[in-house]
């Protein structure tokens, strides 16, 4: 599955637009991490636990989006955007969305057909 | 009395460790920025068409906590109004670090460029304790080894 946040794929033809696909994930940190984070707020520095947590959460949201795209028969998701909102002090929602499309075969690509397709 | 002492201790500890962490972080950022200069991050939405490129989404994120001294300073400025300089450097560090992590991913896939860079900033702290998350993402363009005629239209 091709995932990109560009709208244009030079050399590839978009055969069908399948519509918006999305995935979201809400996660909260456990208490131990919160205490560690409180300590870090005195000394400053990176909160590695939170960085990883948000990374995992983002990956999960992405997986959900890709699953949806797959079930629609797409082989690429274009114009992907992320959005993050902190819901309460302890939890954050990650939302990822994009346009599912069906591209022509990669063979055409390899043959060097130079068709520029714009995605609206 | 105890409260005043603990507040002053926290302030001094926060300043000492916070500025140490900041200096160390800036050194690492400057070193890595030179190293990753070979992969330009470009904010354009339109990919180059000189070669055939493979596209792939790359992301980098970081959560950075402010220290006690910075938080106190920000609170003070918040009262009088004005530029919160102590948080400006915090955000600057987070943005540059997130971009570097994104470029690291781009290098791992052998990219030439990263296009359509987007930043996202979220406050993830609870209450007065400020922590910020910065996410940087874009599309890595990896040459797929196929050359395209210079003037495809004719």
PDB file of C-alpha atoms in Angstrom:
ATOM      1  CA  UNK A   1       0.000   0.000   0.000  1.00  0.00           C
ATOM      2  CA  UNK A   2       1.410   3.345  -1.040  1.00  0.00           C
ATOM      3  CA  UNK A   3       0.909   6.054   1.581  1.00  0.00           C
ATOM      4  CA  UNK A   4       1.777   9.637   0.728  1.00  0.00           C
ATOM      5  CA  UNK A   5       0.795  13.137   1.738  1.00  0.00           C
ATOM      6  CA  UNK A   6       1.224  14.479  -1.772  1.00  0.00           C
ATOM      7  CA  UNK A   7      -1.718  14.774  -4.111  1.00  0.00           C
ATOM      8  CA  UNK A   8       0.156  14.041  -7.292  1.00  0.00           C
ATOM      9  CA  UNK A   9       1.869  10.893  -8.417  1.00  0.00           C
ATOM     10  CA  UNK A  10       3.814  11.618 -11.599  1.00  0.00           C
ATOM     11  CA  UNK A  11       3.982   8.595 -13.902  1.00  0.00           C
ATOM     12  CA  UNK A  12       1.104   6.797 -12.269  1.00  0.00           C
ATOM     13  CA  UNK A  13      -2.512   6.869 -13.364  1.00  0.00           C
ATOM     14  CA  UNK A  14      -5.287   6.982 -10.825  1.00  0.00           C
ATOM     15  CA  UNK A  15      -7.971   4.598 -12.033  1.00  0.00           C
ATOM     16  CA  UNK A  16     -10.545   5.273  -9.360  1.00  0.00           C
ATOM     17  CA  UNK A  17     -11.109   7.551  -6.393  1.00  0.00           C
ATOM     18  CA  UNK A  18     -12.639   5.521  -3.610  1.00  0.00           C
ATOM     19  CA  UNK A  19     -13.239   8.275  -1.084  1.00  0.00           C
ATOM     20  CA  UNK A  20     -12.062   9.264   2.362  1.00  0.00           C
ATOM     21  CA  UNK A  21     -10.549   6.704   4.700  1.00  0.00           C
ATOM     22  CA  UNK A  22      -9.775   7.388   8.322  1.00  0.00           C
ATOM     23  CA  UNK A  23      -8.453   5.871  11.492  1.00  0.00           C
ATOM     24  CA  UNK A  24      -8.349   7.110  15.038  1.00  0.00           C
ATOM     25  CA  UNK A  25      -6.928   6.013  18.331  1.00  0.00           C
ATOM     26  CA  UNK A  26      -7.301   7.409  21.827  1.00  0.00           C
ATOM     27  CA  UNK A  27      -4.659   6.520  24.365  1.00  0.00           C
ATOM     28  CA  UNK A  28      -3.798   7.539  27.849  1.00  0.00           C
ATOM     29  CA  UNK A  29      -0.603   7.079  29.777  1.00  0.00           C
ATOM     30  CA  UNK A  30      -0.466   4.988  32.894  1.00  0.00           C
ATOM     31  CA  UNK A  31       0.174   6.462  36.304  1.00  0.00           C
ATOM     32  CA  UNK A  32       3.826   5.463  36.497  1.00  0.00           C
ATOM     33  CA  UNK A  33       4.586   7.397  33.371  1.00  0.00           C
ATOM     34  CA  UNK A  34       2.619  10.360  34.658  1.00  0.00           C
ATOM     35  CA  UNK A  35       4.733  10.474  37.800  1.00  0.00           C
ATOM     36  CA  UNK A  36       7.914  10.278  35.737  1.00  0.00           C
ATOM     37  CA  UNK A  37       6.593  13.047  33.527  1.00  0.00           C
ATOM     38  CA  UNK A  38       5.938  15.174  36.610  1.00  0.00           C
ATOM     39  CA  UNK A  39       9.567  14.753  37.603  1.00  0.00           C
ATOM     40  CA  UNK A  40      10.730  15.648  34.124  1.00  0.00           C
ATOM     41  CA  UNK A  41       8.692  18.825  34.329  1.00  0.00           C
ATOM     42  CA  UNK A  42      11.132  20.023  37.004  1.00  0.00           C
ATOM     43  CA  UNK A  43      14.339  19.091  35.185  1.00  0.00           C
ATOM     44  CA  UNK A  44      13.243  19.534  31.584  1.00  0.00           C
ATOM     45  CA  UNK A  45      14.106  17.276  28.678  1.00  0.00           C
ATOM     46  CA  UNK A  46      12.447  14.756  26.429  1.00  0.00           C
ATOM     47  CA  UNK A  47       9.604  12.599  27.711  1.00  0.00           C
ATOM     48  CA  UNK A  48      10.592   9.403  25.932  1.00  0.00           C
ATOM     49  CA  UNK A  49       7.644   7.463  27.324  1.00  0.00           C
ATOM     50  CA  UNK A  50       5.173   9.916  25.836  1.00  0.00           C
ATOM     51  CA  UNK A  51       7.045  10.087  22.541  1.00  0.00           C
ATOM     52  CA  UNK A  52       6.750   6.310  22.208  1.00  0.00           C
ATOM     53  CA  UNK A  53       3.150   6.286  23.349  1.00  0.00           C
ATOM     54  CA  UNK A  54       2.100   8.794  20.712  1.00  0.00           C
ATOM     55  CA  UNK A  55       4.149   6.960  18.098  1.00  0.00           C
ATOM     56  CA  UNK A  56       2.355   3.682  18.880  1.00  0.00           C
ATOM     57  CA  UNK A  57      -0.969   5.425  18.918  1.00  0.00           C
ATOM     58  CA  UNK A  58      -0.281   6.993  15.542  1.00  0.00           C
ATOM     59  CA  UNK A  59       0.740   3.630  14.131  1.00  0.00           C
ATOM     60  CA  UNK A  60      -2.500   2.085  15.351  1.00  0.00           C
ATOM     61  CA  UNK A  61      -4.588   4.857  13.788  1.00  0.00           C
ATOM     62  CA  UNK A  62      -2.661   4.374  10.534  1.00  0.00           C
ATOM     63  CA  UNK A  63      -3.283   0.605  10.612  1.00  0.00           C
ATOM     64  CA  UNK A  64      -7.005   1.225  11.019  1.00  0.00           C
ATOM     65  CA  UNK A  65      -7.001   3.622   8.083  1.00  0.00           C
ATOM     66  CA  UNK A  66      -5.082   1.181   5.903  1.00  0.00           C
ATOM     67  CA  UNK A  67      -7.444  -1.638   6.824  1.00  0.00           C
ATOM     68  CA  UNK A  68     -10.361   0.471   5.685  1.00  0.00           C
ATOM     69  CA  UNK A  69      -8.560   1.332   2.456  1.00  0.00           C
ATOM     70  CA  UNK A  70      -7.801  -2.322   1.850  1.00  0.00           C
ATOM     71  CA  UNK A  71     -11.422  -3.337   2.323  1.00  0.00           C
ATOM     72  CA  UNK A  72     -12.380  -0.771  -0.322  1.00  0.00           C
ATOM     73  CA  UNK A  73      -9.958  -2.327  -2.782  1.00  0.00           C
ATOM     74  CA  UNK A  74      -7.526   0.574  -2.777  1.00  0.00           C
ATOM     75  CA  UNK A  75      -3.815   0.185  -3.348  1.00  0.00           C
ATOM     76  CA  UNK A  76      -2.786   3.686  -2.262  1.00  0.00           C
ATOM     77  CA  UNK A  77      -3.808   6.405   0.171  1.00  0.00           C
ATOM     78  CA  UNK A  78      -2.946   9.933  -0.907  1.00  0.00           C
ATOM     79  CA  UNK A  79      -3.013  13.319   0.774  1.00  0.00           C
ATOM     80  CA  UNK A  80      -2.688  11.840   4.248  1.00  0.00           C
ATOM     81  CA  UNK A  81      -3.071  14.227   7.194  1.00  0.00           C
ATOM     82  CA  UNK A  82      -2.595  13.794  10.905  1.00  0.00           C
ATOM     83  CA  UNK A  83      -4.481  15.537  13.609  1.00  0.00           C
ATOM     84  CA  UNK A  84      -3.906  15.390  17.364  1.00  0.00           C
ATOM     85  CA  UNK A  85      -6.151  16.643  20.108  1.00  0.00           C
ATOM     86  CA  UNK A  86      -5.695  16.350  23.835  1.00  0.00           C
ATOM     87  CA  UNK A  87      -9.095  15.358  25.141  1.00  0.00           C
ATOM     88  CA  UNK A  88      -8.430  15.415  28.858  1.00  0.00           C
ATOM     89  CA  UNK A  89      -5.169  16.029  30.668  1.00  0.00           C
ATOM     90  CA  UNK A  90      -4.436  12.299  30.533  1.00  0.00           C
ATOM     91  CA  UNK A  91      -5.471  11.247  27.035  1.00  0.00           C
ATOM     92  CA  UNK A  92      -4.814  12.251  23.459  1.00  0.00           C
ATOM     93  CA  UNK A  93      -6.684  11.382  20.304  1.00  0.00           C
ATOM     94  CA  UNK A  94      -4.776  10.750  17.127  1.00  0.00           C
ATOM     95  CA  UNK A  95      -6.711  10.979  13.922  1.00  0.00           C
ATOM     96  CA  UNK A  96      -5.354  10.200  10.491  1.00  0.00           C
ATOM     97  CA  UNK A  97      -7.206  10.519   7.216  1.00  0.00           C
ATOM     98  CA  UNK A  98      -6.596  10.456   3.503  1.00  0.00           C
ATOM     99  CA  UNK A  99      -8.046   9.645   0.104  1.00  0.00           C
ATOM    100  CA  UNK A 100      -8.135   6.021  -0.955  1.00  0.00           C
ATOM    101  CA  UNK A 101      -7.375   5.518  -4.633  1.00  0.00           C
ATOM    102  CA  UNK A 102      -6.796   2.685  -7.025  1.00  0.00           C
ATOM    103  CA  UNK A 103      -3.643   3.116  -9.086  1.00  0.00           C
ATOM    104  CA  UNK A 104      -2.787   1.395 -12.316  1.00  0.00           C
ATOM    105  CA  UNK A 105      -0.244  -1.441 -12.262  1.00  0.00           C
ATOM    106  CA  UNK A 106       3.292  -0.653 -11.282  1.00  0.00           C
ATOM    107  CA  UNK A 107       4.426  -2.240 -14.585  1.00  0.00           C
ATOM    108  CA  UNK A 108       3.197   0.792 -16.475  1.00  0.00           C
ATOM    109  CA  UNK A 109       5.251   2.832 -14.101  1.00  0.00           C
ATOM    110  CA  UNK A 110       8.349   0.772 -14.830  1.00  0.00           C
ATOM    111  CA  UNK A 111       7.787   1.148 -18.574  1.00  0.00           C
ATOM    112  CA  UNK A 112       8.079   4.888 -18.069  1.00  0.00           C
ATOM    113  CA  UNK A 113       4.714   6.148 -19.241  1.00  0.00           C
ATOM    114  CA  UNK A 114       4.812   9.736 -18.265  1.00  0.00           C
ATOM    115  CA  UNK A 115       1.227  10.406 -17.421  1.00  0.00           C
ATOM    116  CA  UNK A 116       0.744  13.079 -14.826  1.00  0.00           C
ATOM    117  CA  UNK A 117      -2.491  12.608 -12.976  1.00  0.00           C
ATOM    118  CA  UNK A 118      -3.810  15.178 -10.628  1.00  0.00           C
ATOM    119  CA  UNK A 119      -5.860  14.235  -7.690  1.00  0.00           C
ATOM    120  CA  UNK A 120      -8.566  16.690  -6.693  1.00  0.00           C
TER     121      UNK A 120
ATOM    122  CA  UNK B   1       8.881  28.600  55.367  1.00  0.00           C
ATOM    123  CA  UNK B   2       9.344  25.069  54.046  1.00  0.00           C
ATOM    124  CA  UNK B   3       7.296  25.933  51.000  1.00  0.00           C
ATOM    125  CA  UNK B   4       9.460  28.920  50.146  1.00  0.00           C
ATOM    126  CA  UNK B   5      12.626  26.861  50.530  1.00  0.00           C
ATOM    127  CA  UNK B   6      11.310  24.012  48.377  1.00  0.00           C
ATOM    128  CA  UNK B   7      10.150  26.504  45.765  1.00  0.00           C
ATOM    129  CA  UNK B   8      13.585  28.115  45.610  1.00  0.00           C
ATOM    130  CA  UNK B   9      15.307  24.722  45.469  1.00  0.00           C
ATOM    131  CA  UNK B  10      13.045  23.633  42.616  1.00  0.00           C
ATOM    132  CA  UNK B  11      13.739  26.894  40.811  1.00  0.00           C
ATOM    133  CA  UNK B  12      17.507  26.510  41.099  1.00  0.00           C
ATOM    134  CA  UNK B  13      17.434  22.795  40.238  1.00  0.00           C
ATOM    135  CA  UNK B  14      15.122  23.488  37.311  1.00  0.00           C
ATOM    136  CA  UNK B  15      17.374  26.233  36.005  1.00  0.00           C
ATOM    137  CA  UNK B  16      20.569  24.194  36.381  1.00  0.00           C
ATOM    138  CA  UNK B  17      19.309  20.949  34.853  1.00  0.00           C
ATOM    139  CA  UNK B  18      17.020  22.651  32.370  1.00  0.00           C
ATOM    140  CA  UNK B  19      19.688  24.844  30.812  1.00  0.00           C
ATOM    141  CA  UNK B  20      22.134  21.938  30.822  1.00  0.00           C
ATOM    142  CA  UNK B  21      19.589  19.761  28.966  1.00  0.00           C
ATOM    143  CA  UNK B  22      18.857  22.598  26.554  1.00  0.00           C
ATOM    144  CA  UNK B  23      22.508  23.219  25.715  1.00  0.00           C
ATOM    145  CA  UNK B  24      23.121  19.519  25.240  1.00  0.00           C
ATOM    146  CA  UNK B  25      20.058  19.216  23.041  1.00  0.00           C
ATOM    147  CA  UNK B  26      21.039  22.186  20.857  1.00  0.00           C
ATOM    148  CA  UNK B  27      24.504  20.684  20.361  1.00  0.00           C
ATOM    149  CA  UNK B  28      23.026  17.386  19.197  1.00  0.00           C
ATOM    150  CA  UNK B  29      20.529  19.181  16.947  1.00  0.00           C
ATOM    151  CA  UNK B  30      23.245  21.257  15.283  1.00  0.00           C
ATOM    152  CA  UNK B  31      25.406  18.201  14.711  1.00  0.00           C
ATOM    153  CA  UNK B  32      22.561  16.165  13.212  1.00  0.00           C
ATOM    154  CA  UNK B  33      21.313  19.045  11.064  1.00  0.00           C
ATOM    155  CA  UNK B  34      24.657  19.159   9.288  1.00  0.00           C
ATOM    156  CA  UNK B  35      24.578  15.401   8.892  1.00  0.00           C
ATOM    157  CA  UNK B  36      21.085  15.427   7.391  1.00  0.00           C
ATOM    158  CA  UNK B  37      21.623  18.463   5.178  1.00  0.00           C
ATOM    159  CA  UNK B  38      21.891  16.130   2.191  1.00  0.00           C
ATOM    160  CA  UNK B  39      18.150  15.427   2.392  1.00  0.00           C
ATOM    161  CA  UNK B  40      16.337  18.724   1.841  1.00  0.00           C
ATOM    162  CA  UNK B  41      12.926  19.076   3.437  1.00  0.00           C
ATOM    163  CA  UNK B  42      10.721  20.994   1.034  1.00  0.00           C
ATOM    164  CA  UNK B  43       7.320  22.473   1.808  1.00  0.00           C
ATOM    165  CA  UNK B  44       6.039  22.234  -1.765  1.00  0.00           C
ATOM    166  CA  UNK B  45       3.045  20.071  -2.604  1.00  0.00           C
ATOM    167  CA  UNK B  46       4.279  19.299  -6.088  1.00  0.00           C
ATOM    168  CA  UNK B  47       6.946  16.617  -6.526  1.00  0.00           C
ATOM    169  CA  UNK B  48       9.711  17.060  -9.128  1.00  0.00           C
ATOM    170  CA  UNK B  49       9.208  15.221 -12.412  1.00  0.00           C
ATOM    171  CA  UNK B  50      12.833  14.997 -13.558  1.00  0.00           C
ATOM    172  CA  UNK B  51      13.077  11.384 -12.463  1.00  0.00           C
ATOM    173  CA  UNK B  52      10.667   8.679 -11.395  1.00  0.00           C
ATOM    174  CA  UNK B  53      10.363   8.701  -7.633  1.00  0.00           C
ATOM    175  CA  UNK B  54       8.751   6.349  -5.225  1.00  0.00           C
ATOM    176  CA  UNK B  55       6.680   8.040  -2.566  1.00  0.00           C
ATOM    177  CA  UNK B  56       6.467   7.098   1.059  1.00  0.00           C
ATOM    178  CA  UNK B  57       5.148   8.823   4.137  1.00  0.00           C
ATOM    179  CA  UNK B  58       7.760   9.550   6.820  1.00  0.00           C
ATOM    180  CA  UNK B  59       7.058  10.888  10.299  1.00  0.00           C
ATOM    181  CA  UNK B  60       9.019  12.094  13.290  1.00  0.00           C
ATOM    182  CA  UNK B  61       7.732  13.125  16.687  1.00  0.00           C
ATOM    183  CA  UNK B  62       9.048  14.255  20.028  1.00  0.00           C
ATOM    184  CA  UNK B  63       7.578  15.234  23.371  1.00  0.00           C
ATOM    185  CA  UNK B  64       9.600  17.758  25.359  1.00  0.00           C
ATOM    186  CA  UNK B  65       8.912  18.878  28.895  1.00  0.00           C
ATOM    187  CA  UNK B  66       9.605  22.387  30.062  1.00  0.00           C
ATOM    188  CA  UNK B  67      11.606  22.704  33.283  1.00  0.00           C
ATOM    189  CA  UNK B  68      10.450  24.312  36.509  1.00  0.00           C
ATOM    190  CA  UNK B  69      12.345  27.533  35.893  1.00  0.00           C
ATOM    191  CA  UNK B  70      10.928  27.984  32.405  1.00  0.00           C
ATOM    192  CA  UNK B  71       7.412  27.316  33.665  1.00  0.00           C
ATOM    193  CA  UNK B  72       7.858  29.871  36.421  1.00  0.00           C
ATOM    194  CA  UNK B  73       9.219  32.455  33.998  1.00  0.00           C
ATOM    195  CA  UNK B  74       6.330  31.805  31.622  1.00  0.00           C
ATOM    196  CA  UNK B  75       3.868  32.253  34.458  1.00  0.00           C
ATOM    197  CA  UNK B  76       5.484  35.553  35.346  1.00  0.00           C
ATOM    198  CA  UNK B  77       5.406  36.837  31.760  1.00  0.00           C
ATOM    199  CA  UNK B  78       1.831  35.642  31.466  1.00  0.00           C
ATOM    200  CA  UNK B  79       0.943  38.020  34.267  1.00  0.00           C
ATOM    201  CA  UNK B  80       2.578  41.091  32.732  1.00  0.00           C
ATOM    202  CA  UNK B  81       2.204  40.159  29.092  1.00  0.00           C
ATOM    203  CA  UNK B  82       4.928  40.000  26.482  1.00  0.00           C
ATOM    204  CA  UNK B  83       7.075  37.476  24.663  1.00  0.00           C
ATOM    205  CA  UNK B  84       7.456  34.163  26.477  1.00  0.00           C
ATOM    206  CA  UNK B  85      11.076  33.692  25.436  1.00  0.00           C
ATOM    207  CA  UNK B  86      11.551  30.648  27.657  1.00  0.00           C
ATOM    208  CA  UNK B  87       8.979  28.685  25.667  1.00  0.00           C
ATOM    209  CA  UNK B  88      10.176  29.890  22.282  1.00  0.00           C
ATOM    210  CA  UNK B  89      13.391  27.902  22.586  1.00  0.00           C
ATOM    211  CA  UNK B  90      11.421  24.893  23.817  1.00  0.00           C
ATOM    212  CA  UNK B  91       9.244  24.872  20.715  1.00  0.00           C
ATOM    213  CA  UNK B  92      12.209  25.551  18.465  1.00  0.00           C
ATOM    214  CA  UNK B  93      14.038  22.535  19.860  1.00  0.00           C
ATOM    215  CA  UNK B  94      11.013  20.295  19.526  1.00  0.00           C
ATOM    216  CA  UNK B  95      10.367  21.316  15.906  1.00  0.00           C
ATOM    217  CA  UNK B  96      13.942  20.826  14.828  1.00  0.00           C
ATOM    218  CA  UNK B  97      14.209  17.505  16.625  1.00  0.00           C
ATOM    219  CA  UNK B  98      10.970  16.205  15.065  1.00  0.00           C
ATOM    220  CA  UNK B  99      12.178  17.203  11.598  1.00  0.00           C
ATOM    221  CA  UNK B 100      15.481  15.431  12.174  1.00  0.00           C
ATOM    222  CA  UNK B 101      13.717  12.242  13.236  1.00  0.00           C
ATOM    223  CA  UNK B 102      11.608  12.426  10.108  1.00  0.00           C
ATOM    224  CA  UNK B 103      14.738  12.852   7.988  1.00  0.00           C
ATOM    225  CA  UNK B 104      16.267   9.857   9.724  1.00  0.00           C
ATOM    226  CA  UNK B 105      13.375   7.754   8.454  1.00  0.00           C
ATOM    227  CA  UNK B 106      13.783   9.287   5.020  1.00  0.00           C
ATOM    228  CA  UNK B 107      17.460   8.353   4.976  1.00  0.00           C
ATOM    229  CA  UNK B 108      16.583   4.774   5.969  1.00  0.00           C
ATOM    230  CA  UNK B 109      14.513   4.426   2.771  1.00  0.00           C
ATOM    231  CA  UNK B 110      17.207   6.123   0.688  1.00  0.00           C
ATOM    232  CA  UNK B 111      15.248   9.270  -0.096  1.00  0.00           C
ATOM    233  CA  UNK B 112      16.566  12.266  -2.060  1.00  0.00           C
ATOM    234  CA  UNK B 113      13.998  14.741  -0.774  1.00  0.00           C
ATOM    235  CA  UNK B 114      11.112  15.018   1.621  1.00  0.00           C
ATOM    236  CA  UNK B 115       8.204  16.957   0.169  1.00  0.00           C
ATOM    237  CA  UNK B 116       5.105  18.590   1.606  1.00  0.00           C
ATOM    238  CA  UNK B 117       6.387  18.996   5.153  1.00  0.00           C
ATOM    239  CA  UNK B 118       3.670  19.555   7.733  1.00  0.00           C
ATOM    240  CA  UNK B 119       4.117  20.335  11.393  1.00  0.00           C
ATOM    241  CA  UNK B 120       1.703  19.726  14.165  1.00  0.00           C
ATOM    242  CA  UNK B 121       2.041  20.966  17.716  1.00  0.00           C
ATOM    243  CA  UNK B 122      -0.016  19.720  20.629  1.00  0.00           C
ATOM    244  CA  UNK B 123       0.200  20.467  24.302  1.00  0.00           C
ATOM    245  CA  UNK B 124       0.135  17.158  26.170  1.00  0.00           C
ATOM    246  CA  UNK B 125       0.889  18.422  29.665  1.00  0.00           C
ATOM    247  CA  UNK B 126      -1.536  18.415  32.516  1.00  0.00           C
ATOM    248  CA  UNK B 127      -2.409  21.740  34.110  1.00  0.00           C
ATOM    249  CA  UNK B 128       0.385  24.221  34.569  1.00  0.00           C
ATOM    250  CA  UNK B 129       3.114  21.730  33.656  1.00  0.00           C
ATOM    251  CA  UNK B 130       3.758  22.338  30.010  1.00  0.00           C
ATOM    252  CA  UNK B 131       4.882  19.515  27.745  1.00  0.00           C
ATOM    253  CA  UNK B 132       4.570  19.824  24.033  1.00  0.00           C
ATOM    254  CA  UNK B 133       4.473  17.294  21.275  1.00  0.00           C
ATOM    255  CA  UNK B 134       5.639  18.204  17.803  1.00  0.00           C
ATOM    256  CA  UNK B 135       4.948  15.939  14.867  1.00  0.00           C
ATOM    257  CA  UNK B 136       6.664  16.503  11.519  1.00  0.00           C
ATOM    258  CA  UNK B 137       5.648  14.522   8.483  1.00  0.00           C
ATOM    259  CA  UNK B 138       6.128  14.537   4.764  1.00  0.00           C
ATOM    260  CA  UNK B 139       6.549  12.370   1.716  1.00  0.00           C
ATOM    261  CA  UNK B 140       9.968  10.868   1.088  1.00  0.00           C
ATOM    262  CA  UNK B 141      10.901  10.661  -2.580  1.00  0.00           C
ATOM    263  CA  UNK B 142      13.196   7.778  -3.414  1.00  0.00           C
ATOM    264  CA  UNK B 143      14.504   7.548  -6.978  1.00  0.00           C
ATOM    265  CA  UNK B 144      13.208   4.344  -8.531  1.00  0.00           C
ATOM    266  CA  UNK B 145      16.040   4.191 -11.036  1.00  0.00           C
ATOM    267  CA  UNK B 146      14.032   4.974 -14.151  1.00  0.00           C
ATOM    268  CA  UNK B 147      14.996   7.988 -16.217  1.00  0.00           C
ATOM    269  CA  UNK B 148      12.338   9.981 -17.974  1.00  0.00           C
ATOM    270  CA  UNK B 149      12.858  11.892 -21.251  1.00  0.00           C
ATOM    271  CA  UNK B 150      13.695  15.515 -20.553  1.00  0.00           C
ATOM    272  CA  UNK B 151      10.802  16.814 -22.611  1.00  0.00           C
ATOM    273  CA  UNK B 152       7.979  14.306 -22.375  1.00  0.00           C
ATOM    274  CA  UNK B 153       5.431  16.576 -24.000  1.00  0.00           C
ATOM    275  CA  UNK B 154       7.081  16.695 -27.430  1.00  0.00           C
TER     276      UNK B 154
END
